[in-house]
Amino acid sequence: KDSVVIDMGSNIGPYALGAVALDHKVIAVDPIVGNQALLYNSLVLTQPEARVYQVLNAVSDEYTSMEAEQTVEGNPGKTVMHKLNSQGGANPADTIQSVLFDDILDLVPEGSPVALKIDVEGYECKALQNFFLAEKK
């Protein structure tokens, strides 16, 4: 199949794994290293031939440095991203770089149908803003 599923805010990958099981190519986007590691392990154990591109970035309307905050104790899926100020403050190892949605789309082969699943904890509009405002060629 030529279709691509973009799983933006993939967390530990339940939608990505489902799409892979249906033989779709997948782009799994999540800024949390632990989430991406769990998805990777699941793929290695269950579907080692899967066509999955893992992107370890946040998606925003600008390129910036961010940090993650778990807002609900015991619920790692409820993580929000905060833009770092120019003074920094976060541990450099915890700093996450954001990319644009267009950067994610650049990973999709030309002409491929795309399905988008997006769950980025209130950042959906910010993540897609530039895409919708851009003049289409």
JSON list of C-alpha atoms in Angstrom, two decimals:
[
{"chain": "A", "resi": 1, "resn": "LYS", "atom": "CA", "xyz": [0.00, 0.00, 0.00]},
{"chain": "A", "resi": 2, "resn": "ASP", "atom": "CA", "xyz": [1.19, 3.50, -0.77]},
{"chain": "A", "resi": 3, "resn": "SER", "atom": "CA", "xyz": [-0.77, 5.28, 1.95]},
{"chain": "A", "resi": 4, "resn": "VAL", "atom": "CA", "xyz": [0.96, 6.97, 4.87]},
{"chain": "A", "resi": 5, "resn": "VAL", "atom": "CA", "xyz": [-0.46, 7.44, 8.35]},
{"chain": "A", "resi": 6, "resn": "ILE", "atom": "CA", "xyz": [0.92, 10.43, 10.24]},
{"chain": "A", "resi": 7, "resn": "ASP", "atom": "CA", "xyz": [0.46, 9.81, 13.95]},
{"chain": "A", "resi": 8, "resn": "MET", "atom": "CA", "xyz": [1.18, 13.21, 15.47]},
{"chain": "A", "resi": 9, "resn": "GLY", "atom": "CA", "xyz": [1.33, 12.85, 19.23]},
{"chain": "A", "resi": 10, "resn": "SER", "atom": "CA", "xyz": [1.87, 9.11, 18.93]},
{"chain": "A", "resi": 11, "resn": "ASN", "atom": "CA", "xyz": [2.56, 8.56, 22.63]},
{"chain": "A", "resi": 12, "resn": "ILE", "atom": "CA", "xyz": [3.51, 4.86, 22.94]},
{"chain": "A", "resi": 13, "resn": "GLY", "atom": "CA", "xyz": [2.05, 4.13, 19.52]},
{"chain": "A", "resi": 14, "resn": "PRO", "atom": "CA", "xyz": [-1.30, 2.31, 19.67]},
{"chain": "A", "resi": 15, "resn": "TYR", "atom": "CA", "xyz": [-2.54, 3.99, 16.47]},
{"chain": "A", "resi": 16, "resn": "ALA", "atom": "CA", "xyz": [0.84, 3.61, 14.78]},
{"chain": "A", "resi": 17, "resn": "LEU", "atom": "CA", "xyz": [0.93, -0.09, 15.61]},
{"chain": "A", "resi": 18, "resn": "GLY", "atom": "CA", "xyz": [-2.62, -0.52, 14.30]},
{"chain": "A", "resi": 19, "resn": "ALA", "atom": "CA", "xyz": [-1.74, 1.23, 11.05]},
{"chain": "A", "resi": 20, "resn": "VAL", "atom": "CA", "xyz": [1.37, -0.93, 10.66]},
{"chain": "A", "resi": 21, "resn": "ALA", "atom": "CA", "xyz": [-0.73, -4.06, 11.24]},
{"chain": "A", "resi": 22, "resn": "LEU", "atom": "CA", "xyz": [-2.89, -2.90, 8.31]},
{"chain": "A", "resi": 23, "resn": "ASP", "atom": "CA", "xyz": [0.29, -2.58, 6.18]},
{"chain": "A", "resi": 24, "resn": "HIS", "atom": "CA", "xyz": [0.48, 1.22, 6.06]},
{"chain": "A", "resi": 25, "resn": "LYS", "atom": "CA", "xyz": [3.64, 3.26, 6.20]},
{"chain": "A", "resi": 26, "resn": "VAL", "atom": "CA", "xyz": [3.68, 5.31, 9.41]},
{"chain": "A", "resi": 27, "resn": "ILE", "atom": "CA", "xyz": [5.29, 8.54, 10.57]},
{"chain": "A", "resi": 28, "resn": "ALA", "atom": "CA", "xyz": [5.09, 8.55, 14.38]},
{"chain": "A", "resi": 29, "resn": "VAL", "atom": "CA", "xyz": [5.74, 11.97, 15.89]},
{"chain": "A", "resi": 30, "resn": "ASP", "atom": "CA", "xyz": [6.26, 12.35, 19.64]},
{"chain": "A", "resi": 31, "resn": "PRO", "atom": "CA", "xyz": [8.71, 14.50, 21.60]},
{"chain": "A", "resi": 32, "resn": "ILE", "atom": "CA", "xyz": [9.13, 12.13, 24.56]},
{"chain": "A", "resi": 33, "resn": "VAL", "atom": "CA", "xyz": [12.10, 9.76, 24.33]},
{"chain": "A", "resi": 34, "resn": "GLY", "atom": "CA", "xyz": [10.47, 7.16, 26.57]},
{"chain": "A", "resi": 35, "resn": "ASN", "atom": "CA", "xyz": [7.35, 7.03, 24.39]},
{"chain": "A", "resi": 36, "resn": "GLN", "atom": "CA", "xyz": [9.41, 6.58, 21.24]},
{"chain": "A", "resi": 37, "resn": "ALA", "atom": "CA", "xyz": [11.49, 3.87, 22.94]},
{"chain": "A", "resi": 38, "resn": "LEU", "atom": "CA", "xyz": [8.38, 1.90, 23.91]},
{"chain": "A", "resi": 39, "resn": "LEU", "atom": "CA", "xyz": [7.02, 2.19, 20.36]},
{"chain": "A", "resi": 40, "resn": "TYR", "atom": "CA", "xyz": [10.36, 1.05, 18.95]},
{"chain": "A", "resi": 41, "resn": "ASN", "atom": "CA", "xyz": [10.44, -1.98, 21.28]},
{"chain": "A", "resi": 42, "resn": "SER", "atom": "CA", "xyz": [6.87, -2.89, 20.33]},
{"chain": "A", "resi": 43, "resn": "LEU", "atom": "CA", "xyz": [7.78, -2.73, 16.65]},
{"chain": "A", "resi": 44, "resn": "VAL", "atom": "CA", "xyz": [10.93, -4.83, 17.10]},
{"chain": "A", "resi": 45, "resn": "LEU", "atom": "CA", "xyz": [9.01, -7.48, 19.04]},
{"chain": "A", "resi": 46, "resn": "THR", "atom": "CA", "xyz": [5.90, -7.66, 16.88]},
{"chain": "A", "resi": 47, "resn": "GLN", "atom": "CA", "xyz": [6.54, -6.21, 13.43]},
{"chain": "A", "resi": 48, "resn": "PRO", "atom": "CA", "xyz": [10.28, -5.88, 12.73]},
{"chain": "A", "resi": 49, "resn": "GLU", "atom": "CA", "xyz": [9.67, -5.33, 9.00]},
{"chain": "A", "resi": 50, "resn": "ALA", "atom": "CA", "xyz": [7.35, -2.36, 9.63]},
{"chain": "A", "resi": 51, "resn": "ARG", "atom": "CA", "xyz": [7.82, 0.80, 7.63]},
{"chain": "A", "resi": 52, "resn": "VAL", "atom": "CA", "xyz": [7.82, 3.33, 10.48]},
{"chain": "A", "resi": 53, "resn": "TYR", "atom": "CA", "xyz": [9.67, 6.63, 10.62]},
{"chain": "A", "resi": 54, "resn": "GLN", "atom": "CA", "xyz": [9.92, 7.88, 14.21]},
{"chain": "A", "resi": 55, "resn": "VAL", "atom": "CA", "xyz": [10.24, 11.65, 14.69]},
{"chain": "A", "resi": 56, "resn": "LEU", "atom": "CA", "xyz": [11.47, 12.82, 18.09]},
{"chain": "A", "resi": 57, "resn": "ASN", "atom": "CA", "xyz": [10.21, 16.42, 17.96]},
{"chain": "A", "resi": 58, "resn": "ALA", "atom": "CA", "xyz": [7.30, 18.56, 19.04]},
{"chain": "A", "resi": 59, "resn": "VAL", "atom": "CA", "xyz": [5.23, 20.18, 16.27]},
{"chain": "A", "resi": 60, "resn": "SER", "atom": "CA", "xyz": [4.49, 23.89, 16.50]},
{"chain": "A", "resi": 61, "resn": "ASP", "atom": "CA", "xyz": [4.00, 27.00, 14.36]},
{"chain": "A", "resi": 62, "resn": "GLU", "atom": "CA", "xyz": [7.68, 27.98, 14.77]},
{"chain": "A", "resi": 63, "resn": "TYR", "atom": "CA", "xyz": [11.07, 26.44, 15.28]},
{"chain": "A", "resi": 64, "resn": "THR", "atom": "CA", "xyz": [11.80, 26.75, 18.98]},
{"chain": "A", "resi": 65, "resn": "SER", "atom": "CA", "xyz": [13.12, 24.96, 22.04]},
{"chain": "A", "resi": 66, "resn": "MET", "atom": "CA", "xyz": [10.55, 23.46, 24.36]},
{"chain": "A", "resi": 67, "resn": "GLU", "atom": "CA", "xyz": [10.25, 21.36, 27.47]},
{"chain": "A", "resi": 68, "resn": "ALA", "atom": "CA", "xyz": [7.63, 18.81, 28.45]},
{"chain": "A", "resi": 69, "resn": "GLU", "atom": "CA", "xyz": [5.52, 18.91, 31.59]},
{"chain": "A", "resi": 70, "resn": "GLN", "atom": "CA", "xyz": [3.44, 15.99, 32.84]},
{"chain": "A", "resi": 71, "resn": "THR", "atom": "CA", "xyz": [0.32, 17.77, 34.07]},
{"chain": "A", "resi": 72, "resn": "VAL", "atom": "CA", "xyz": [-1.56, 14.85, 35.62]},
{"chain": "A", "resi": 73, "resn": "GLU", "atom": "CA", "xyz": [0.23, 12.65, 38.14]},
{"chain": "A", "resi": 74, "resn": "GLY", "atom": "CA", "xyz": [0.24, 9.04, 36.98]},
{"chain": "A", "resi": 75, "resn": "ASN", "atom": "CA", "xyz": [-0.93, 9.86, 33.44]},
{"chain": "A", "resi": 76, "resn": "PRO", "atom": "CA", "xyz": [2.14, 10.19, 31.20]},
{"chain": "A", "resi": 77, "resn": "GLY", "atom": "CA", "xyz": [-0.18, 10.65, 28.21]},
{"chain": "A", "resi": 78, "resn": "LYS", "atom": "CA", "xyz": [-1.21, 14.03, 29.60]},
{"chain": "A", "resi": 79, "resn": "THR", "atom": "CA", "xyz": [1.98, 15.89, 28.78]},
{"chain": "A", "resi": 80, "resn": "VAL", "atom": "CA", "xyz": [2.04, 19.49, 27.56]},
{"chain": "A", "resi": 81, "resn": "MET", "atom": "CA", "xyz": [4.84, 21.38, 25.89]},
{"chain": "A", "resi": 82, "resn": "HIS", "atom": "CA", "xyz": [6.11, 24.79, 27.02]},
{"chain": "A", "resi": 83, "resn": "LYS", "atom": "CA", "xyz": [8.26, 27.12, 24.98]},
{"chain": "A", "resi": 84, "resn": "LEU", "atom": "CA", "xyz": [11.54, 27.90, 26.69]},
{"chain": "A", "resi": 85, "resn": "ASN", "atom": "CA", "xyz": [12.38, 31.55, 27.16]},
{"chain": "A", "resi": 86, "resn": "SER", "atom": "CA", "xyz": [15.60, 32.98, 25.81]},
{"chain": "A", "resi": 87, "resn": "GLN", "atom": "CA", "xyz": [17.30, 32.52, 29.20]},
{"chain": "A", "resi": 88, "resn": "GLY", "atom": "CA", "xyz": [16.85, 28.75, 28.92]},
{"chain": "A", "resi": 89, "resn": "GLY", "atom": "CA", "xyz": [16.31, 27.23, 32.33]},
{"chain": "A", "resi": 90, "resn": "ALA", "atom": "CA", "xyz": [15.71, 23.63, 31.32]},
{"chain": "A", "resi": 91, "resn": "ASN", "atom": "CA", "xyz": [18.29, 20.92, 31.53]},
{"chain": "A", "resi": 92, "resn": "PRO", "atom": "CA", "xyz": [19.76, 20.73, 28.00]},
{"chain": "A", "resi": 93, "resn": "ALA", "atom": "CA", "xyz": [19.14, 16.97, 27.99]},
{"chain": "A", "resi": 94, "resn": "ASP", "atom": "CA", "xyz": [15.41, 17.69, 28.48]},
{"chain": "A", "resi": 95, "resn": "THR", "atom": "CA", "xyz": [15.18, 20.33, 25.74]},
{"chain": "A", "resi": 96, "resn": "ILE", "atom": "CA", "xyz": [12.96, 19.38, 22.80]},
{"chain": "A", "resi": 97, "resn": "GLN", "atom": "CA", "xyz": [13.18, 21.06, 19.42]},
{"chain": "A", "resi": 98, "resn": "SER", "atom": "CA", "xyz": [9.98, 21.81, 17.55]},
{"chain": "A", "resi": 99, "resn": "VAL", "atom": "CA", "xyz": [9.45, 21.38, 13.84]},
{"chain": "A", "resi": 100, "resn": "LEU", "atom": "CA", "xyz": [6.69, 22.52, 11.50]},
{"chain": "A", "resi": 101, "resn": "PHE", "atom": "CA", "xyz": [3.93, 20.29, 10.15]},
{"chain": "A", "resi": 102, "resn": "ASP", "atom": "CA", "xyz": [5.36, 20.98, 6.68]},
{"chain": "A", "resi": 103, "resn": "ASP", "atom": "CA", "xyz": [8.60, 19.31, 7.82]},
{"chain": "A", "resi": 104, "resn": "ILE", "atom": "CA", "xyz": [6.61, 16.19, 8.66]},
{"chain": "A", "resi": 105, "resn": "LEU", "atom": "CA", "xyz": [4.85, 16.32, 5.28]},
{"chain": "A", "resi": 106, "resn": "ASP", "atom": "CA", "xyz": [8.27, 16.44, 3.59]},
{"chain": "A", "resi": 107, "resn": "LEU", "atom": "CA", "xyz": [8.74, 12.85, 4.80]},
{"chain": "A", "resi": 108, "resn": "VAL", "atom": "CA", "xyz": [5.71, 11.65, 2.80]},
{"chain": "A", "resi": 109, "resn": "PRO", "atom": "CA", "xyz": [6.46, 10.35, -0.70]},
{"chain": "A", "resi": 110, "resn": "GLU", "atom": "CA", "xyz": [4.93, 12.58, -3.37]},
{"chain": "A", "resi": 111, "resn": "GLY", "atom": "CA", "xyz": [1.48, 11.46, -4.44]},
{"chain": "A", "resi": 112, "resn": "SER", "atom": "CA", "xyz": [0.90, 9.20, -1.44]},
{"chain": "A", "resi": 113, "resn": "PRO", "atom": "CA", "xyz": [-2.51, 9.39, 0.24]},
{"chain": "A", "resi": 114, "resn": "VAL", "atom": "CA", "xyz": [-2.20, 10.59, 3.84]},
{"chain": "A", "resi": 115, "resn": "ALA", "atom": "CA", "xyz": [-4.28, 9.96, 6.94]},
{"chain": "A", "resi": 116, "resn": "LEU", "atom": "CA", "xyz": [-3.60, 12.25, 9.90]},
{"chain": "A", "resi": 117, "resn": "LYS", "atom": "CA", "xyz": [-4.25, 11.37, 13.52]},
{"chain": "A", "resi": 118, "resn": "ILE", "atom": "CA", "xyz": [-3.42, 14.29, 15.80]},
{"chain": "A", "resi": 119, "resn": "ASP", "atom": "CA", "xyz": [-3.45, 14.43, 19.59]},
{"chain": "A", "resi": 120, "resn": "VAL", "atom": "CA", "xyz": [-1.05, 17.05, 20.86]},
{"chain": "A", "resi": 121, "resn": "GLU", "atom": "CA", "xyz": [-2.75, 18.19, 24.06]},
{"chain": "A", "resi": 122, "resn": "GLY", "atom": "CA", "xyz": [-4.31, 21.46, 22.96]},
{"chain": "A", "resi": 123, "resn": "TYR", "atom": "CA", "xyz": [-1.64, 22.37, 20.41]},
{"chain": "A", "resi": 124, "resn": "GLU", "atom": "CA", "xyz": [-3.59, 21.06, 17.39]},
{"chain": "A", "resi": 125, "resn": "CYS", "atom": "CA", "xyz": [-4.34, 24.54, 15.99]},
{"chain": "A", "resi": 126, "resn": "LYS", "atom": "CA", "xyz": [-0.82, 25.79, 16.66]},
{"chain": "A", "resi": 127, "resn": "ALA", "atom": "CA", "xyz": [0.70, 22.68, 15.06]},
{"chain": "A", "resi": 128, "resn": "LEU", "atom": "CA", "xyz": [-1.38, 23.10, 11.87]},
{"chain": "A", "resi": 129, "resn": "GLN", "atom": "CA", "xyz": [-1.58, 26.91, 11.73]},
{"chain": "A", "resi": 130, "resn": "ASN", "atom": "CA", "xyz": [1.19, 27.57, 9.19]},
{"chain": "A", "resi": 131, "resn": "PHE", "atom": "CA", "xyz": [-0.01, 24.74, 6.97]},
{"chain": "A", "resi": 132, "resn": "PHE", "atom": "CA", "xyz": [-3.51, 26.21, 6.72]},
{"chain": "A", "resi": 133, "resn": "LEU", "atom": "CA", "xyz": [-2.28, 29.80, 6.30]},
{"chain": "A", "resi": 134, "resn": "ALA", "atom": "CA", "xyz": [0.31, 29.02, 3.63]},
{"chain": "A", "resi": 135, "resn": "GLU", "atom": "CA", "xyz": [-0.39, 29.78, 0.01]},
{"chain": "A", "resi": 136, "resn": "LYS", "atom": "CA", "xyz": [-0.64, 26.48, -1.80]},
{"chain": "A", "resi": 137, "resn": "LYS", "atom": "CA", "xyz": [1.53, 26.05, -4.87]}
]
